[in-house]
Structures are given as structure tokens and as C-alpha cells.
CSV table of C-alpha atoms and ligand atoms in Angstrom, one decimal:
chain,number,residue,atom,x,y,z
M,1,MET,CA,80.2,61.8,-3.6
M,2,LYS,CA,76.8,60.1,-4.7
M,3,ASN,CA,75.3,57.4,-3.0
M,4,SER,CA,72.2,55.2,-3.2
M,5,ILE,CA,69.9,58.0,-1.5
M,6,ASN,CA,70.3,59.9,-4.7
M,7,GLU,CA,68.5,57.3,-6.7
M,8,SER,CA,65.6,56.8,-4.4
M,9,PRO,CA,62.1,58.1,-4.9
M,10,ILE,CA,60.8,61.7,-4.0
M,11,GLY,CA,57.8,61.0,-1.7
M,12,ILE,CA,54.5,63.3,-2.5
M,13,PHE,CA,51.2,63.1,-0.6
M,14,ASP,CA,47.9,64.9,0.0
M,15,SER,CA,44.6,64.6,1.0
M,16,GLY,CA,43.6,63.9,-2.5
M,17,LEU,CA,44.3,65.3,-5.8
M,18,GLY,CA,45.1,68.7,-5.0
M,19,GLY,CA,48.5,67.6,-4.8
M,20,LEU,CA,48.8,67.0,-8.2
M,21,THR,CA,49.4,70.8,-8.8
M,22,VAL,CA,52.9,70.1,-6.4
M,23,TYR,CA,53.6,66.6,-8.3
M,24,ARG,CA,52.9,68.6,-11.7
M,25,GLU,CA,55.4,71.8,-11.0
M,26,ILE,CA,58.0,69.1,-9.4
M,27,ARG,CA,57.7,66.8,-12.5
M,28,LYS,CA,58.6,69.5,-14.6
M,29,ILE,CA,61.8,70.9,-13.0
M,30,LEU,CA,62.9,67.3,-11.7
M,31,PRO,CA,62.3,65.2,-15.0
M,32,ASN,CA,64.8,62.4,-13.9
M,33,GLU,CA,63.6,61.9,-10.7
M,34,ASP,CA,61.6,58.7,-9.4
M,35,ILE,CA,58.5,60.0,-7.3
M,36,VAL,CA,56.0,58.1,-5.7
M,37,TYR,CA,52.6,60.1,-5.1
M,38,PHE,CA,49.9,59.3,-2.3
M,39,GLY,CA,46.3,60.7,-2.5
M,40,ASP,CA,44.1,59.9,0.6
M,41,THR,CA,40.8,59.7,-1.1
M,42,MET,CA,39.2,57.7,1.3
M,43,ARG,CA,39.6,60.4,3.7
M,44,VAL,CA,39.7,63.7,1.6
M,45,PRO,CA,38.8,66.5,2.5
M,46,TYR,CA,40.9,67.2,5.5
M,47,GLY,CA,40.7,70.8,5.8
M,48,ASN,CA,37.5,70.3,7.9
M,49,LYS,CA,38.7,67.6,10.1
M,50,SER,CA,40.2,68.3,13.5
M,51,PRO,CA,44.0,68.5,14.1
M,52,ASP,CA,44.4,65.3,15.9
M,53,ASN,CA,42.7,63.0,13.0
M,54,ILE,CA,44.8,65.3,10.6
M,55,ARG,CA,48.0,63.9,12.5
M,56,THR,CA,47.1,60.3,12.6
M,57,PHE,CA,46.3,60.5,8.7
M,58,ALA,CA,49.9,62.3,8.5
M,59,LYS,CA,51.6,59.7,10.4
M,60,GLU,CA,50.2,56.6,8.7
M,61,ILE,CA,51.2,58.3,5.3
M,62,SER,CA,54.5,58.9,6.5
M,63,ILE,CA,55.3,55.5,7.9
M,64,PHE,CA,53.9,54.1,4.5
M,65,LEU,CA,56.0,56.4,2.4
M,66,LYS,CA,59.1,55.9,4.4
M,67,GLY,CA,58.4,51.9,3.8
M,68,LEU,CA,58.6,53.0,0.2
M,69,GLY,CA,62.3,53.8,0.6
M,70,VAL,CA,61.6,58.0,0.1
M,71,LYS,CA,64.5,60.1,0.4
M,72,THR,CA,62.4,62.8,1.3
M,73,ILE,CA,58.9,63.5,1.5
M,74,VAL,CA,57.1,66.7,0.3
M,75,VAL,CA,53.9,67.5,1.6
M,76,ALA,CA,51.7,68.7,-1.3
M,77,CYS,CA,48.7,69.7,1.0
M,78,ASN,CA,48.4,73.0,3.0
M,79,THR,CA,46.3,71.5,5.9
M,80,VAL,CA,49.1,69.0,7.0
M,81,SER,CA,51.5,71.3,6.2
M,82,SER,CA,50.0,73.6,8.8
M,83,ILE,CA,49.4,71.2,11.5
M,84,ALA,CA,51.1,68.0,11.2
M,85,LEU,CA,54.7,68.8,9.7
M,86,ASP,CA,56.3,67.4,12.8
M,87,VAL,CA,54.6,64.1,12.4
M,88,VAL,CA,56.0,63.7,9.1
M,89,ARG,CA,59.5,64.5,10.4
M,90,LYS,CA,59.0,61.8,13.1
M,91,PHE,CA,57.3,59.1,11.6
M,92,GLY,CA,58.7,59.3,8.2
M,93,VAL,CA,62.0,60.7,7.2
M,94,ASP,CA,64.2,63.8,8.3
M,95,THR,CA,64.4,65.6,4.7
M,96,VAL,CA,60.5,67.0,4.8
M,97,PHE,CA,59.1,69.9,2.6
M,98,GLY,CA,55.6,71.7,3.5
M,99,VAL,CA,54.3,74.4,1.2
M,100,ILE,CA,54.1,76.8,3.8
M,101,GLU,CA,57.8,78.5,4.1
M,102,PRO,CA,58.1,78.5,0.0
M,103,GLY,CA,54.4,80.2,-0.8
M,104,VAL,CA,55.4,82.9,2.3
M,105,LYS,CA,58.8,83.7,0.9
M,106,PHE,CA,57.4,84.0,-2.6
M,107,ALA,CA,55.0,86.1,-1.4
M,108,LEU,CA,57.3,88.3,0.6
M,109,LYS,CA,59.5,88.7,-2.7
M,110,ARG,CA,56.3,89.9,-4.5
M,111,THR,CA,54.4,92.2,-2.2
M,112,ARG,CA,55.1,95.9,-2.5
M,113,THR,CA,52.3,97.4,-0.1
M,114,GLY,CA,53.2,94.9,2.8
M,115,LYS,CA,49.3,93.5,3.0
M,116,ILE,CA,49.2,89.8,1.8
M,117,ILE,CA,45.4,88.2,1.7
M,118,VAL,CA,45.6,84.1,2.6
M,119,ILE,CA,43.2,82.0,1.5
M,120,GLY,CA,43.2,78.3,2.5
M,121,THR,CA,41.0,75.4,4.2
M,122,ARG,CA,39.2,76.1,7.8
M,123,ALA,CA,42.0,73.9,9.2
M,124,THR,CA,44.8,75.8,7.8
M,125,VAL,CA,43.3,79.1,8.5
M,126,ASN,CA,42.5,78.4,12.3
M,127,SER,CA,46.2,77.0,12.4
M,128,HIS,CA,47.5,80.8,11.5
M,129,ALA,CA,50.2,79.0,10.0
M,130,TYR,CA,50.6,81.3,7.2
M,131,LYS,CA,50.2,84.4,9.4
M,132,THR,CA,52.9,83.1,11.9
M,133,LYS,CA,55.2,82.1,9.4
M,134,ILE,CA,54.9,86.0,7.8
M,135,MET,CA,55.3,87.4,11.0
M,136,GLU,CA,58.4,85.6,11.8
M,137,GLU,CA,60.0,86.8,8.6
M,138,ASN,CA,58.4,90.0,8.6
M,139,SER,CA,56.6,91.3,11.5
M,140,LYS,CA,55.4,94.8,9.8
M,141,ILE,CA,53.4,92.9,6.9
M,142,LYS,CA,49.8,92.9,7.5
M,143,VAL,CA,48.0,89.6,6.8
M,144,VAL,CA,44.3,88.7,6.4
M,145,GLU,CA,43.1,85.1,6.5
M,146,LYS,CA,39.9,83.7,4.9
M,147,ALA,CA,38.8,80.3,4.8
M,148,CYS,CA,37.4,79.6,1.3
M,149,PRO,CA,35.4,76.2,2.2
M,150,LEU,CA,33.5,75.8,-1.2
M,151,PHE,CA,36.7,75.9,-3.5
M,152,VAL,CA,37.5,72.6,-2.6
M,153,PRO,CA,34.1,71.1,-4.0
M,154,ILE,CA,33.9,73.3,-7.3
M,155,VAL,CA,37.1,71.6,-8.4
M,156,GLU,CA,36.7,68.4,-7.3
M,157,GLU,CA,33.2,68.7,-8.9
M,158,ASN,CA,35.1,70.0,-11.7
M,159,PHE,CA,32.9,73.1,-12.1
M,160,ILE,CA,36.0,75.5,-12.5
M,161,ARG,CA,34.5,76.6,-15.9
M,162,HIS,CA,31.1,76.9,-14.7
M,163,LYS,CA,29.6,80.5,-14.3
M,164,SER,CA,28.8,79.4,-10.0
M,165,ALA,CA,32.4,79.1,-9.8
M,166,GLY,CA,32.9,82.6,-10.5
M,167,LEU,CA,30.0,83.7,-8.5
M,168,ILE,CA,31.4,81.9,-5.4
M,169,VAL,CA,34.9,83.3,-5.7
M,170,GLU,CA,33.4,86.6,-6.1
M,171,GLU,CA,31.6,85.9,-3.1
M,172,TYR,CA,34.5,85.2,-1.1
M,173,LEU,CA,37.0,87.2,-2.3
M,174,GLY,CA,35.0,90.3,-3.7
M,175,GLU,CA,35.9,92.5,-0.6
M,176,PHE,CA,39.5,92.6,-1.5
M,177,LYS,CA,38.8,94.3,-4.7
M,178,ASN,CA,39.6,98.0,-3.8
M,179,THR,CA,41.8,97.4,-1.0
M,180,ASP,CA,45.6,97.8,-1.2
M,181,TYR,CA,46.4,94.0,-0.8
M,182,ASP,CA,48.6,93.4,-3.3
M,183,SER,CA,49.3,89.4,-3.0
M,184,ILE,CA,47.2,86.3,-2.3
M,185,ILE,CA,48.7,83.1,-1.2
M,186,LEU,CA,46.8,80.2,-2.7
M,187,GLY,CA,47.1,78.1,0.6
M,188,CYS,CA,45.3,75.1,-0.4
M,189,THR,CA,46.4,72.9,-3.3
M,190,HIS,CA,43.2,73.1,-5.2
M,191,TYR,CA,43.3,76.4,-5.3
M,192,PRO,CA,45.5,76.9,-8.2
M,193,LEU,CA,43.1,75.0,-10.2
M,194,LEU,CA,41.1,77.9,-9.9
M,195,LYS,CA,43.9,80.6,-10.7
M,196,ASN,CA,42.0,82.0,-14.0
M,197,VAL,CA,39.0,82.5,-11.7
M,198,ILE,CA,40.2,84.1,-9.1
M,199,LYS,CA,42.5,86.1,-11.7
M,200,LYS,CA,39.2,87.6,-13.2
M,201,ALA,CA,37.9,88.4,-9.3
M,202,LEU,CA,41.3,90.1,-8.5
M,203,PRO,CA,42.9,91.3,-11.4
M,204,LYS,CA,45.5,93.6,-9.7
M,205,ILE,CA,46.5,91.3,-7.2
M,206,ASN,CA,49.5,89.0,-7.7
M,207,ILE,CA,48.6,85.2,-7.4
M,208,ILE,CA,51.2,83.4,-5.2
M,209,ASP,CA,50.8,79.8,-6.3
M,210,SER,CA,52.5,77.8,-3.4
M,211,SER,CA,52.9,74.9,-5.5
M,212,LYS,CA,55.4,75.9,-8.3
M,213,ALA,CA,57.4,78.0,-5.0
M,214,CYS,CA,57.4,74.4,-3.5
M,215,ALA,CA,58.9,72.9,-6.3
M,216,TYR,CA,61.7,75.3,-6.6
M,217,PHE,CA,62.4,75.2,-3.1
M,218,VAL,CA,62.5,71.2,-2.9
M,219,LYS,CA,64.9,71.3,-6.3
M,220,ASP,CA,67.2,73.9,-4.8
M,221,PHE,CA,67.2,72.2,-1.7
M,222,LEU,CA,68.1,68.7,-2.7
M,223,TYR,CA,70.6,70.4,-5.4
M,224,LYS,CA,72.5,72.0,-2.7
M,225,LYS,CA,72.4,68.9,-0.1
M,226,ASN,CA,73.7,66.6,-3.4
M,227,MET,CA,70.8,64.6,-3.1
M,228,LEU,CA,69.5,64.6,-6.5
M,229,SER,CA,69.1,61.8,-8.9
M,230,ASP,CA,72.2,61.1,-11.3
M,231,LYS,CA,69.9,59.2,-13.5
M,232,ARG,CA,69.7,60.4,-17.4
M,233,LYS,CA,66.5,58.7,-18.4
M,234,GLU,CA,63.2,59.9,-17.5
M,235,GLY,CA,62.1,59.4,-13.7
M,236,SER,CA,59.1,56.9,-13.2
M,237,THR,CA,55.9,57.7,-10.9
M,238,GLU,CA,54.0,55.6,-9.0
M,239,PHE,CA,50.7,56.3,-7.8
M,240,TYR,CA,48.8,55.3,-4.6
M,241,VAL,CA,45.2,56.6,-3.6
M,242,SER,CA,43.5,54.9,-0.9
M,243,ASP,CA,40.2,54.7,-2.6
M,244,MET,CA,38.4,55.0,-6.2
M,245,PRO,CA,41.2,54.9,-8.3
M,246,GLN,CA,39.3,55.1,-11.5
M,247,ASN,CA,38.0,58.6,-10.4
M,248,PHE,CA,41.4,59.8,-9.5
M,249,LYS,CA,43.1,58.8,-12.5
M,250,GLU,CA,40.2,60.5,-14.7
M,251,LEU,CA,40.2,63.6,-12.6
M,252,ALA,CA,44.0,63.8,-12.6
M,253,TYR,CA,43.8,63.9,-16.6
M,254,ARG,CA,40.7,66.5,-16.8
M,255,LEU,CA,41.7,69.0,-14.2
M,256,ALA,CA,45.6,68.7,-13.8
M,257,GLY,CA,46.5,67.3,-17.4
M,258,VAL,CA,48.2,64.4,-15.4
M,259,LYS,CA,48.2,60.7,-17.4
M,260,ILE,CA,48.2,58.0,-15.1
M,261,CYS,CA,48.6,54.4,-16.7
M,262,LYS,CA,48.5,52.3,-13.3
M,263,ILE,CA,47.7,53.0,-10.1
M,264,ASN,CA,47.5,51.1,-6.9
M,265,ILE,CA,45.5,51.3,-3.8
M,266,LYS,CA,47.2,51.6,-0.1
M,267,ARG,CA,44.4,51.4,2.9
M,268,PHE,CA,45.1,51.8,6.4
F,301,DGL,N1,44.8,69.4,0.2
F,301,DGL,C1,44.0,70.4,1.0
F,301,DGL,C2,44.8,71.5,1.0
F,301,DGL,O1,45.9,72.0,0.7
F,301,DGL,C3,42.7,70.7,0.3
F,301,DGL,C4,41.6,69.7,0.4
F,301,DGL,C5,41.2,69.0,1.9
F,301,DGL,O2,40.4,69.7,2.3
F,301,DGL,O3,41.8,68.2,2.1
F,301,DGL,O4,44.9,72.0,2.2
């Protein structure tokens, strides 16, 4: 039996625009769902902030999304997924998805050598959330974690096609070139936008894009719980940011190919 929850929107949030990589994948495979996206453009980046602050931001955003009547919250930010999923469950809704678990499950299916690289922001790497989850699933896997703090500004400044991007990626990841690590988890929502540059630096390594994995995880879960929308028409998306809406709109299109007509401001 379907009920009103099916027609409620899916809430997605990130510290800024990186979460659009998750939004994009969800929109592709769930075209009939209504979606509300919030990007905390006033407080981005989260990746260099303290866990206490990140948990406070997560609480405020969860209360906001709950107030908009979302049926589920997708935490499209690795930093928040690593540090504050419990906060989102407590102050938001019961059905909450992070990006860690789907990314880990996908990586475990792909690796043949049992050696996985995880890259992310400092906060994500310091939390060891990926390593912990991988160990929970399979304690024999060897994991190396590396923070790549310059990757986010490369994306935000739209330097992804600039030669400096290649040099920086090489500097951070070159050490893995001739090793038997065979999979790399992009543990930050911005990193899929650098996929081509990473592929060039590590041509033999499987790239695990957690945004794609997360979208399939969400679809599968909502389907099994009978929570998907029944609508036949295309779903709508409402965008909210906490600052600089015009800038967000332009970058969303330029970097993620997401066209935004109307954008709202929400400040805390
Ligand atoms: N969205 C963040 C993440 O996935 C990256 C940007 C930030 O540091 O806020 O970890």
C-alpha cells in the first residue's frame, strides 16, 4: 500500500556544490522523484573544520530539511557522512543515507588485490570512517588513507582542465603508481569532477565514485521499502544555498552540468 510519504521529496545536502555529483546520479536514475537540495555555500569547506562544528551544521540542516517534509535525507558529503550521520538521524528523519557505505561496498566488489586507497578531506581521513567500514566488512583488506586538501579548491576554482590540476594530482597520488593497490575510493563529493585527471595519473587503478554507488543504494533501498514516488511526470528540484546563489548557479552548470532556474537562500 502506498501512502503520502511516497510523494514527499528526497532531501540531499552537502557543504556546497560537490554534492551535485550525487544529486546528478540520483536525478538520472530516479527521474520522477521530487528533490530538495541544500548547499551550505556560506560555510564551505567543511573538510578543514572541527568535528564539533561539522555536527552543529549537520543538525541545523537536518532540522531544516525535516521541516520541508522530506521522506529521506541523503548526506551527499563525505565529511558529514564520516562524522555526523547520527546527528542527521536524530534531528532529521529516520531514513538517512551517507556516501561511505555504498562506496565501500562497491570498492570491495571491484578489488582483486585486496588493497584499496581512500582519498578525502582532512576531516574524513582523520575520522577513519572509510577504513573502519572496510574493516567491518572484510578485515583482510589493506587500506591506505590520504587527505588531498587541494583537490576541493581546484574544483571550486574551475581549474579541472588546467595543467596545475595534473601536477597537484600527481603530487598527491603519484606514490601509488607502481604498487598493487588496485582501487581508489573518491571519498569526497568534489573528486568525481577530477576523475579524468585522476585516471590519467593512475591509469591502472579502478576509480570508485561513491556518488554513483550512493544513488543506486538509495534507489534500491527506497524500492524495497516501497517509498518511491508513483508519479508519472518528471520530478521537480528545489535548490537552497546559504550564500552566493548566483555563483552556485553558474558553477553548478559549468562543473556538474546541472541547470538551475530558481534558487532560494536559507541562512542559519
Ligand atoms: N563535500 C565535502 C566532502 O565530500 C568536500 C568539500 C568540503 O570540504 O566541504 O567531504
